[in-house]
Coordinates of C-alpha atoms in Angstrom, one line a residue:
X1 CA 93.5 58.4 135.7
X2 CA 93.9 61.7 134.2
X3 CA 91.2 63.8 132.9
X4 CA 93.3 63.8 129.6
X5 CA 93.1 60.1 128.9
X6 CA 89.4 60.2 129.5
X7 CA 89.0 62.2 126.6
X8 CA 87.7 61.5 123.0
X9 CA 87.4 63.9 120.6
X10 CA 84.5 62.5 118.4
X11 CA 83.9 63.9 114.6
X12 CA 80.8 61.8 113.1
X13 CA 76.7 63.1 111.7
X14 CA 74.3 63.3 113.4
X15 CA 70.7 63.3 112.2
X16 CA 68.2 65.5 114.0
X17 CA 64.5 65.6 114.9
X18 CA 64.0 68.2 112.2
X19 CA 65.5 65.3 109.9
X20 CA 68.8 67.4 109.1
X21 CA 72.1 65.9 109.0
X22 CA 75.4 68.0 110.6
X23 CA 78.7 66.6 110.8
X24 CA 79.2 67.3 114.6
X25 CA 82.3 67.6 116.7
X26 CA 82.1 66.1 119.8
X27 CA 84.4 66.2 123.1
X28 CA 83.8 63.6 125.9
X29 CA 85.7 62.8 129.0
X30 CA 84.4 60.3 131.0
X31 CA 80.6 60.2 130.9
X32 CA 80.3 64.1 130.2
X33 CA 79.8 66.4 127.8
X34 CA 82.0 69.2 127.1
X35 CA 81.7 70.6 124.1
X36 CA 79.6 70.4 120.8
X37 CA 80.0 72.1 117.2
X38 CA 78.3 71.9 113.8
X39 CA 80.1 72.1 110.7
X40 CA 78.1 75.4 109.6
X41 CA 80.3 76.7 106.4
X42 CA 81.2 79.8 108.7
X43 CA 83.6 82.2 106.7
X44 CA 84.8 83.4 110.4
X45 CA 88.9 83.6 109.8
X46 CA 88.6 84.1 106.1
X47 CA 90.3 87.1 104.6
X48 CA 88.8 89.1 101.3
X49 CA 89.6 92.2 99.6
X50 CA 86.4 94.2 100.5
X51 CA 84.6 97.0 99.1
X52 CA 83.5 100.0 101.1
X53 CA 80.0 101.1 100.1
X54 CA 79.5 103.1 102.9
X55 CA 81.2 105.4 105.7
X56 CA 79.0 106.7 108.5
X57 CA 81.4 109.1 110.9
X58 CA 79.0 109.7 113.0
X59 CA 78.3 106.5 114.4
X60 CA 81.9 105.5 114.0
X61 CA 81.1 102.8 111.3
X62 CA 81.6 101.6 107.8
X63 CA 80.2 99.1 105.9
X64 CA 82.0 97.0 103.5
X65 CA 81.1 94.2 100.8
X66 CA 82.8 90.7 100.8
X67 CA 80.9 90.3 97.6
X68 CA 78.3 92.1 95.4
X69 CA 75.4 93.0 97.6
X70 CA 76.6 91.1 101.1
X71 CA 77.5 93.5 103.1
X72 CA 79.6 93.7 106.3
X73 CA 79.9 96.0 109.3
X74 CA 83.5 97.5 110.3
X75 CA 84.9 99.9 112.5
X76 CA 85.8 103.5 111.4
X77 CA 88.3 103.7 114.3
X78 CA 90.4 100.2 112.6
X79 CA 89.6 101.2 108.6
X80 CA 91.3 104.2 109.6
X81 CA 94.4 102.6 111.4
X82 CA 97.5 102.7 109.3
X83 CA 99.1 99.7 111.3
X84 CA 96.9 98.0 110.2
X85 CA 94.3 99.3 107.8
X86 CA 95.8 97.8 104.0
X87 CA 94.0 100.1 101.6
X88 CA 94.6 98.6 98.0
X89 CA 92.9 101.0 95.5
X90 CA 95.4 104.4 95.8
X91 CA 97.6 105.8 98.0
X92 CA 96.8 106.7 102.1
X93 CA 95.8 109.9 103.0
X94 CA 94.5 109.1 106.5
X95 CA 91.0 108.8 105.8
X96 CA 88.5 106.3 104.3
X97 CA 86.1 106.5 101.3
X98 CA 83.2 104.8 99.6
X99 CA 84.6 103.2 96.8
X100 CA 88.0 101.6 98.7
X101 CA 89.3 98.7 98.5
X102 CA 90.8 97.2 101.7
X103 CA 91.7 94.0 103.2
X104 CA 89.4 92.2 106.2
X105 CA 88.8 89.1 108.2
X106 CA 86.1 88.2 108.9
X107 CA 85.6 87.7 113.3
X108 CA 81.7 87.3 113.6
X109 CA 78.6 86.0 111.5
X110 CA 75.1 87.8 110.5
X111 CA 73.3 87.2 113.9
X112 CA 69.4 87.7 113.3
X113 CA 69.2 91.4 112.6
X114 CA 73.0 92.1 113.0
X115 CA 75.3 91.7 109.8
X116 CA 78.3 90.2 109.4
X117 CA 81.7 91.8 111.5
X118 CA 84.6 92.3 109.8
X119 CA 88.3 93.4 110.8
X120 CA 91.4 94.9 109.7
X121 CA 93.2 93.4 112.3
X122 CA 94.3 90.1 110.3
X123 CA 94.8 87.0 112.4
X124 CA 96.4 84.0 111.9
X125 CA 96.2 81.2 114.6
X126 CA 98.3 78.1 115.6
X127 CA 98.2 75.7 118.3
X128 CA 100.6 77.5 120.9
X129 CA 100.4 81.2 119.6
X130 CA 98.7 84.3 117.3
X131 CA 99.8 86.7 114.7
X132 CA 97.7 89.4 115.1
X133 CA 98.6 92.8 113.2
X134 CA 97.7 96.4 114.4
X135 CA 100.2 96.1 117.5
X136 CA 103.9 94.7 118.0
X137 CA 103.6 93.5 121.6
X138 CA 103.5 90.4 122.7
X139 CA 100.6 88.9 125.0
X140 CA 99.7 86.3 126.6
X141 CA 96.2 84.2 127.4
X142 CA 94.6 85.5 130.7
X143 CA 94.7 81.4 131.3
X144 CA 98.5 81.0 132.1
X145 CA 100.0 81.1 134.9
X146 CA 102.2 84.2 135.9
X147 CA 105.3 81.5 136.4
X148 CA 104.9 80.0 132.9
X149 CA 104.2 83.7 131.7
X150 CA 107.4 84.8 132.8
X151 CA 109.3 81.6 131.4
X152 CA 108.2 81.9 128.0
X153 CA 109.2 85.6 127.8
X154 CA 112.5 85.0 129.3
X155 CA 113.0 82.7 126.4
X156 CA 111.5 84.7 123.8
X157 CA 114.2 87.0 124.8
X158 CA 117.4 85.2 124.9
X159 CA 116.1 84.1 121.6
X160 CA 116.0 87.7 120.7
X161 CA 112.4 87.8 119.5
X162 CA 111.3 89.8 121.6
X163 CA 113.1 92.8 123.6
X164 CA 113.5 93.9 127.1
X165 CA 109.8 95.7 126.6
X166 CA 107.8 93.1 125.3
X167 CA 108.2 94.4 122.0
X168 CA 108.4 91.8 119.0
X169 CA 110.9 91.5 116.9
X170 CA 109.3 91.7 113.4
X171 CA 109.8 92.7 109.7
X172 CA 107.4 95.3 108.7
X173 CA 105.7 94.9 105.4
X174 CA 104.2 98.0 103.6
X175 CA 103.8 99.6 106.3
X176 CA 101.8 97.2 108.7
X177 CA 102.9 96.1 112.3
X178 CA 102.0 92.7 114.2
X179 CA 102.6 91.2 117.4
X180 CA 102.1 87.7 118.7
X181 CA 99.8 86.5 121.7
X182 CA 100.8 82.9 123.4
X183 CA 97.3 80.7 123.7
X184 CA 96.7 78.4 126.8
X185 CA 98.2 75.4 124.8
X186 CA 101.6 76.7 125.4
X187 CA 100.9 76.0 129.7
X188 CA 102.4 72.3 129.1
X189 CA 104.5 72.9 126.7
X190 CA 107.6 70.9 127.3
X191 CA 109.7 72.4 124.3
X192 CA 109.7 76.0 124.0
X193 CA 111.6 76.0 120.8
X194 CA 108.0 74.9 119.5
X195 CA 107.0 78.6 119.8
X196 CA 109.6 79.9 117.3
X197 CA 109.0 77.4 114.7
X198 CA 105.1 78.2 114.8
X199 CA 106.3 82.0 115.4
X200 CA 108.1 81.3 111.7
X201 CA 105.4 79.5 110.3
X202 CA 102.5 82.1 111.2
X203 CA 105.1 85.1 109.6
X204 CA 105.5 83.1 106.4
X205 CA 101.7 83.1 106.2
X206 CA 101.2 86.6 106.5
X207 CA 104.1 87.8 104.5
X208 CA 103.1 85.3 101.6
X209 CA 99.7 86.6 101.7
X210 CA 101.4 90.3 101.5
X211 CA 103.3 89.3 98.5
X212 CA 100.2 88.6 96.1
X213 CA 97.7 90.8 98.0
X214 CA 98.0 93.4 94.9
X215 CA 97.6 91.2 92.4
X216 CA 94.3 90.2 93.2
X217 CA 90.7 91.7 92.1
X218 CA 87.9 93.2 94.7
X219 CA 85.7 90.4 96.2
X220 CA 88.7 87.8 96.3
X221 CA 88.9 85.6 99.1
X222 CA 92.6 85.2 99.9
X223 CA 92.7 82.7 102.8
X224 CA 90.0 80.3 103.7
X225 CA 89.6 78.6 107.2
X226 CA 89.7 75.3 107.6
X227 CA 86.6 73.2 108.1
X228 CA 85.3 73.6 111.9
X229 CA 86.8 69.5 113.0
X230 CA 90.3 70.7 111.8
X231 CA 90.1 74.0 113.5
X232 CA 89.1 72.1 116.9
X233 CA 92.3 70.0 116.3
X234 CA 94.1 73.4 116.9
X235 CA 91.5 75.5 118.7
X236 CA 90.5 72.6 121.9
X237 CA 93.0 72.7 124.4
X238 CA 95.5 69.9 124.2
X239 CA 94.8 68.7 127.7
X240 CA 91.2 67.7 126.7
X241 CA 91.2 64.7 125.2
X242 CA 94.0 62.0 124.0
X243 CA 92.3 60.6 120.8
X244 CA 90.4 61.5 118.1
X245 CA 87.9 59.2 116.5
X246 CA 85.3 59.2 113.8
X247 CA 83.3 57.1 111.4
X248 CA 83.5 59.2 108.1
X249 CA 87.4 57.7 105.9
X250 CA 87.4 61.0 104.3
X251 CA 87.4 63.0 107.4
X252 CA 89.7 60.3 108.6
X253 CA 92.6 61.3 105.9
X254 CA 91.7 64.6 105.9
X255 CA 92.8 64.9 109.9
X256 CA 95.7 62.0 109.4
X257 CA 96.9 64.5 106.3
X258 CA 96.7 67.8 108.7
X259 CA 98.4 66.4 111.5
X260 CA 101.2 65.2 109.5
X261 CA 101.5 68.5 107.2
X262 CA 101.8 70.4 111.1
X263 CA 103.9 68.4 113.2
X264 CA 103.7 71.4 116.1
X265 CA 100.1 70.3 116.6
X266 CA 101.6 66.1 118.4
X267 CA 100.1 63.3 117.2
X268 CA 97.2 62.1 118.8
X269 CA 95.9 59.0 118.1
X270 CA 93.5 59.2 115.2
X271 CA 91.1 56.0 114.6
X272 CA 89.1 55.4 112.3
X273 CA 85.3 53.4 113.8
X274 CA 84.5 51.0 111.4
X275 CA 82.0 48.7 113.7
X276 CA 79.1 47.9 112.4
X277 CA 76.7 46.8 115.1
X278 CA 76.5 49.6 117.1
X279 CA 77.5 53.1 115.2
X280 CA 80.0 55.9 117.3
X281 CA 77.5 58.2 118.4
X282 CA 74.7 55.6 120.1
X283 CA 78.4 53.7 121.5
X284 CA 79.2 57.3 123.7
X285 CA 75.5 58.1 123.9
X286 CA 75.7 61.2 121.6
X287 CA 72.3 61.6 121.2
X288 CA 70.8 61.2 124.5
X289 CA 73.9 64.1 125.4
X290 CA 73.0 66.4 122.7
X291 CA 69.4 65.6 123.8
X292 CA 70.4 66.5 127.3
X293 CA 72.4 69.5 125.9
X294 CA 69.2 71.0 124.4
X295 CA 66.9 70.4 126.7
X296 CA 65.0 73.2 129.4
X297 CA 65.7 71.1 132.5
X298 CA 69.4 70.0 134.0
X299 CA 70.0 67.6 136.9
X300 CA 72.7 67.8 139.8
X301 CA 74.1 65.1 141.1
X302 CA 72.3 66.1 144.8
X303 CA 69.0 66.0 143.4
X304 CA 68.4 69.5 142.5
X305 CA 67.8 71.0 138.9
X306 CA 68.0 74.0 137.1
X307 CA 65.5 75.0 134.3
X308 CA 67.0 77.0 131.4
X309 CA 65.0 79.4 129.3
X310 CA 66.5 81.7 126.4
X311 CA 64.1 84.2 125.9
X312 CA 64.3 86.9 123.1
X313 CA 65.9 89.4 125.5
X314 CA 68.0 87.2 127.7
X315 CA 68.1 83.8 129.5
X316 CA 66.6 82.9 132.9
X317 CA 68.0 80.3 134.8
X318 CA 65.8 79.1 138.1
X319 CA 67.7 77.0 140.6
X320 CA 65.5 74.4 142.3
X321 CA 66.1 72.2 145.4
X322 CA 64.2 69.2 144.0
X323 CA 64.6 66.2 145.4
X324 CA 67.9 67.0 147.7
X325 CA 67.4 67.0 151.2
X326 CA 70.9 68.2 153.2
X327 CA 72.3 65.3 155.9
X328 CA 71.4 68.2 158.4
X329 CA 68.1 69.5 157.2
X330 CA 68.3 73.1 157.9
X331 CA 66.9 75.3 155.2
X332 CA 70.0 77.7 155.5
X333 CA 72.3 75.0 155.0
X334 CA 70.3 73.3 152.0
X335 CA 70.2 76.7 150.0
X336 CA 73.5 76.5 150.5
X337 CA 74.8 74.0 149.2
X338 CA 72.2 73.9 146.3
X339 CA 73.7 77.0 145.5
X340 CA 77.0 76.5 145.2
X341 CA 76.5 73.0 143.0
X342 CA 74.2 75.3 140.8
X343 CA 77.1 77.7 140.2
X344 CA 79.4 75.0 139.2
X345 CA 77.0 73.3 136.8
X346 CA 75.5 77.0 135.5
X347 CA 78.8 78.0 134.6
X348 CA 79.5 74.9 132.5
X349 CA 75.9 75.3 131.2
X350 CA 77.2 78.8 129.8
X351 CA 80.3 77.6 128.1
X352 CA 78.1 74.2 126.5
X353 CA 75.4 75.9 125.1
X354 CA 77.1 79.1 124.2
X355 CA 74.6 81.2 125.6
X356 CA 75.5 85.1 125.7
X357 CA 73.9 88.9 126.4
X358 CA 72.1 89.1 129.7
X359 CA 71.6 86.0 132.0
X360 CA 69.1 86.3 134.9
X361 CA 69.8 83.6 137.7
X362 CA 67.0 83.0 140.8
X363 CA 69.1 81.3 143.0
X364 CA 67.7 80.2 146.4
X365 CA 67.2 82.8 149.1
X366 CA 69.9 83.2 151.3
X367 CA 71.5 85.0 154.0
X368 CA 73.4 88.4 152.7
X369 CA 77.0 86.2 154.2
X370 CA 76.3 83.0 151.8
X371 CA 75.3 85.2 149.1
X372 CA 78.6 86.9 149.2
X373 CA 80.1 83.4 149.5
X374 CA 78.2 82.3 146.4
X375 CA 78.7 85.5 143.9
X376 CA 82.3 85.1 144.7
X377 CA 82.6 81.5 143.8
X378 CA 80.3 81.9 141.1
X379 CA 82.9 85.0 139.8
X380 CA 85.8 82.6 140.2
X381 CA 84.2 79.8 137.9
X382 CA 82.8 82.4 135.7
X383 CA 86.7 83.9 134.8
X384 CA 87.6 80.5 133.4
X385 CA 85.3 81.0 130.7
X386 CA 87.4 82.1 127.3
X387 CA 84.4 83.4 126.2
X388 CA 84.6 87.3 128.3
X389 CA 82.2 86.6 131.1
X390 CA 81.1 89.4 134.0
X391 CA 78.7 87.9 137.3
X392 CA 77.2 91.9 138.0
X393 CA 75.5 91.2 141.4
X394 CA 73.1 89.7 143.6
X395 CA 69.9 91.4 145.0
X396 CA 68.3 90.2 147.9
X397 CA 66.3 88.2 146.5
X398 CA 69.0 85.8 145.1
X399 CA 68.5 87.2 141.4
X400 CA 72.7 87.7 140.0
X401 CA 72.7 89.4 136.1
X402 CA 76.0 88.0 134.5
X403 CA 77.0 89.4 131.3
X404 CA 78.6 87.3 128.3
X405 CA 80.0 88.0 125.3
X406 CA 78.5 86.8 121.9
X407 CA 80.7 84.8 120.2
X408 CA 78.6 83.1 117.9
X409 CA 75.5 81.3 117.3
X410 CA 74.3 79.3 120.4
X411 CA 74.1 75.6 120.7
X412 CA 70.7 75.7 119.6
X413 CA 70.8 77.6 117.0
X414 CA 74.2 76.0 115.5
X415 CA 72.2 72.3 115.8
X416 CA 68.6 73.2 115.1
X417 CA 68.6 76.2 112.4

């Protein structure tokens, strides 16, 4: 049995300790699980005409208001990019002013003292590819394969979309360029002609949006995301998972309505749970997961644990043998061993609970060889992640920094806050 027909992609509410209720999406293959998001009302993807209240060159920073008093943090270097910088208010002279007008996206949320990041590099995703303006190449997810790489350009060319130097074949509009990037959903993607209807689709967006851009007042929101369950539909690899279930009708219509309007997306089987003995989340064990999910202290299959602990400044992770005792019993070989489950299971740990900055891992003292071993395996497992993940070192004493970016809010903070 494949991995894919283990999957269910679960949309339901879930009531926590703190007595709030979040709609939750929930991905499960087998017994595991892989992935958990709250319905939060994040404005991350939506696009506004922003003001700029502020321009600070020395620090290479603006600051920018998607409405009266909420403010937003952008870079000088892209308010001042004429590929992609739209200023709306007068004509470009190559700088920026307090006072303009400009359209952003927004790509990150207020995170505790930060504020809100915005961009003038307008995105617009689909299942199998990105519209991204501010450069006319075309990319590709650091996920495919060179072979599959090399296939969909080869095609993309004889198509004529894009020429002999990866350059995309586009129509300007006032003044802005954009290239396209193919996501990992394109790796099994038996009809490549998908990628120019969705390459169509995506350009229609963005010169639609174009075409009433200057009509439109400061402060107006010109595209809004989709709610988080729909985005996953198009954002969660394909592979994962081969139906999608809930308990909620409306959701139900909302994602048979979706999946029908974009056709590129398949059809997965939708169903709608309607038992009322036992309700979706306790049939999967949702809340014992989430439970699990939140909790300080993670089991391996051998009988070892790890203890996870998110401090202010960064998390510390402690690897401990626990109750596994290796075949052989030598204390080299147990550390080991221990060691290289732990990496497996920590880097999953990163990608489930989201966690970012600095992480601090005591693994078990070992010899300088297996160490070596271990940071390379651990640097492999760590490159997977699509969140941009760097494993630093190891000392001697078994402590490895990795580094990862922050995305947005952790698992914790999405459920609990």
């Amino acid at each position: 049995m494949s991995d894919k027909t283990q999957g269910k992609l679960l949309i339901l509410k879930h009531t926590f300790n703190n007595n709030r209720e979040k709609l939750l999406s929930v991905l499960i293959r087998g017994k595991r699980l892989l992935h958990v998001q709250a319905e939060s009302g994040s404005e991350i993807g939506n696009i506004y005409i922003a003001k700029v209240t502020k321009v600070t060159r020395s620090a290479g920073a603006c600051y920018v208001s998607i409405r009266r008093k909420e403010f937003c943090y952008l870079l000088l270097a892209e308010a001042e990019d004429p590929t992609c910088s739209l200023l709306l208010n007068r004509e470009w002279d190559g700088t920026v002013r307090a006072g303009d007008e400009l359209l952003v996206q927004v790509k990150r949320e207020a995170l505790k003292t930060k504020l809100p990041s915005v961009t003038t590099r307008i995105s617009f995703s689909g299942k199998y590819t990105v519209l991204s303006t501010g450069q006319k190449h075309l990319g590709f997810s650091g996920k495919l394969k060179e072979e599959r790489k090399k296939d969909v350009l080869s095609f993309l060319q004889e198509a004529g979309y894009v020429d002999d130097k990866k350059l995309c074949n586009i129509k300007e509009s006032m003044g802005l360029s954009y290239g396209f990037v193919i996501r990992t959903n394109a790796a099994s993607l038996e009809d490549n002609t998908c990628l120019l209807q969705e390459w169509r689709l995506l350009e229609e967006k963005w010169h639609n949006l174009l075409s009433y851009v200057k009509t439109r007042t400061c402060y107006s929101c010109l595209y809004e995301e989709q709610p988080t369950y729909i985005k996953n539909l198009r954002d969660i690899y394909d592979e994962s998972y081969e139906e999608i279930v809930t308990d909620i009708p409306e959701v139900y219509e909302n994602i048979k309505a979706y999946l029908e309007e974009n056709p590129l997306l398949g059809q997965p089987s939708v169903r709608l749970y309607q038992d009322e003995l036992i309700s979706l989340g306790n049939l999967y064990g949702v809340p014992s997961k989430i439970s699990a999910a939140l909790g300080s202290h993670v089991w391996l299959k051998s009988g070892a644990y790890l203890v996870i602990e998110p401090t202010e400044a960064l998390t510390v992770i402690d690897v401990n043998s626990g109750k596994y005792e290796s075949k052989k019993g030598t204390p080299d070989l147990t550390a080991y061993q221990v060691n290289m489950e732990a990496a497996r299971e920590i880097a999953f740990q990163l990608k489930l609970r989201n966690l970012s900055g600095i992480i601090i891992v005591d693994f078990i003292n070992m010899k300088e060889r297996d160490n070596q071993i271990l940071l390379k395996h651990l640097k492999q497992l760590c490159h997977k992640d699509s969140v941009p993940t760097e494993v630093i070192d190891i000392t001697p004493l078994g402590l490895v920094e990795i580094t990862r970016k922050k995305i947005n809010k952790t698992l914790k903070e999405q459920l609990l806050s």
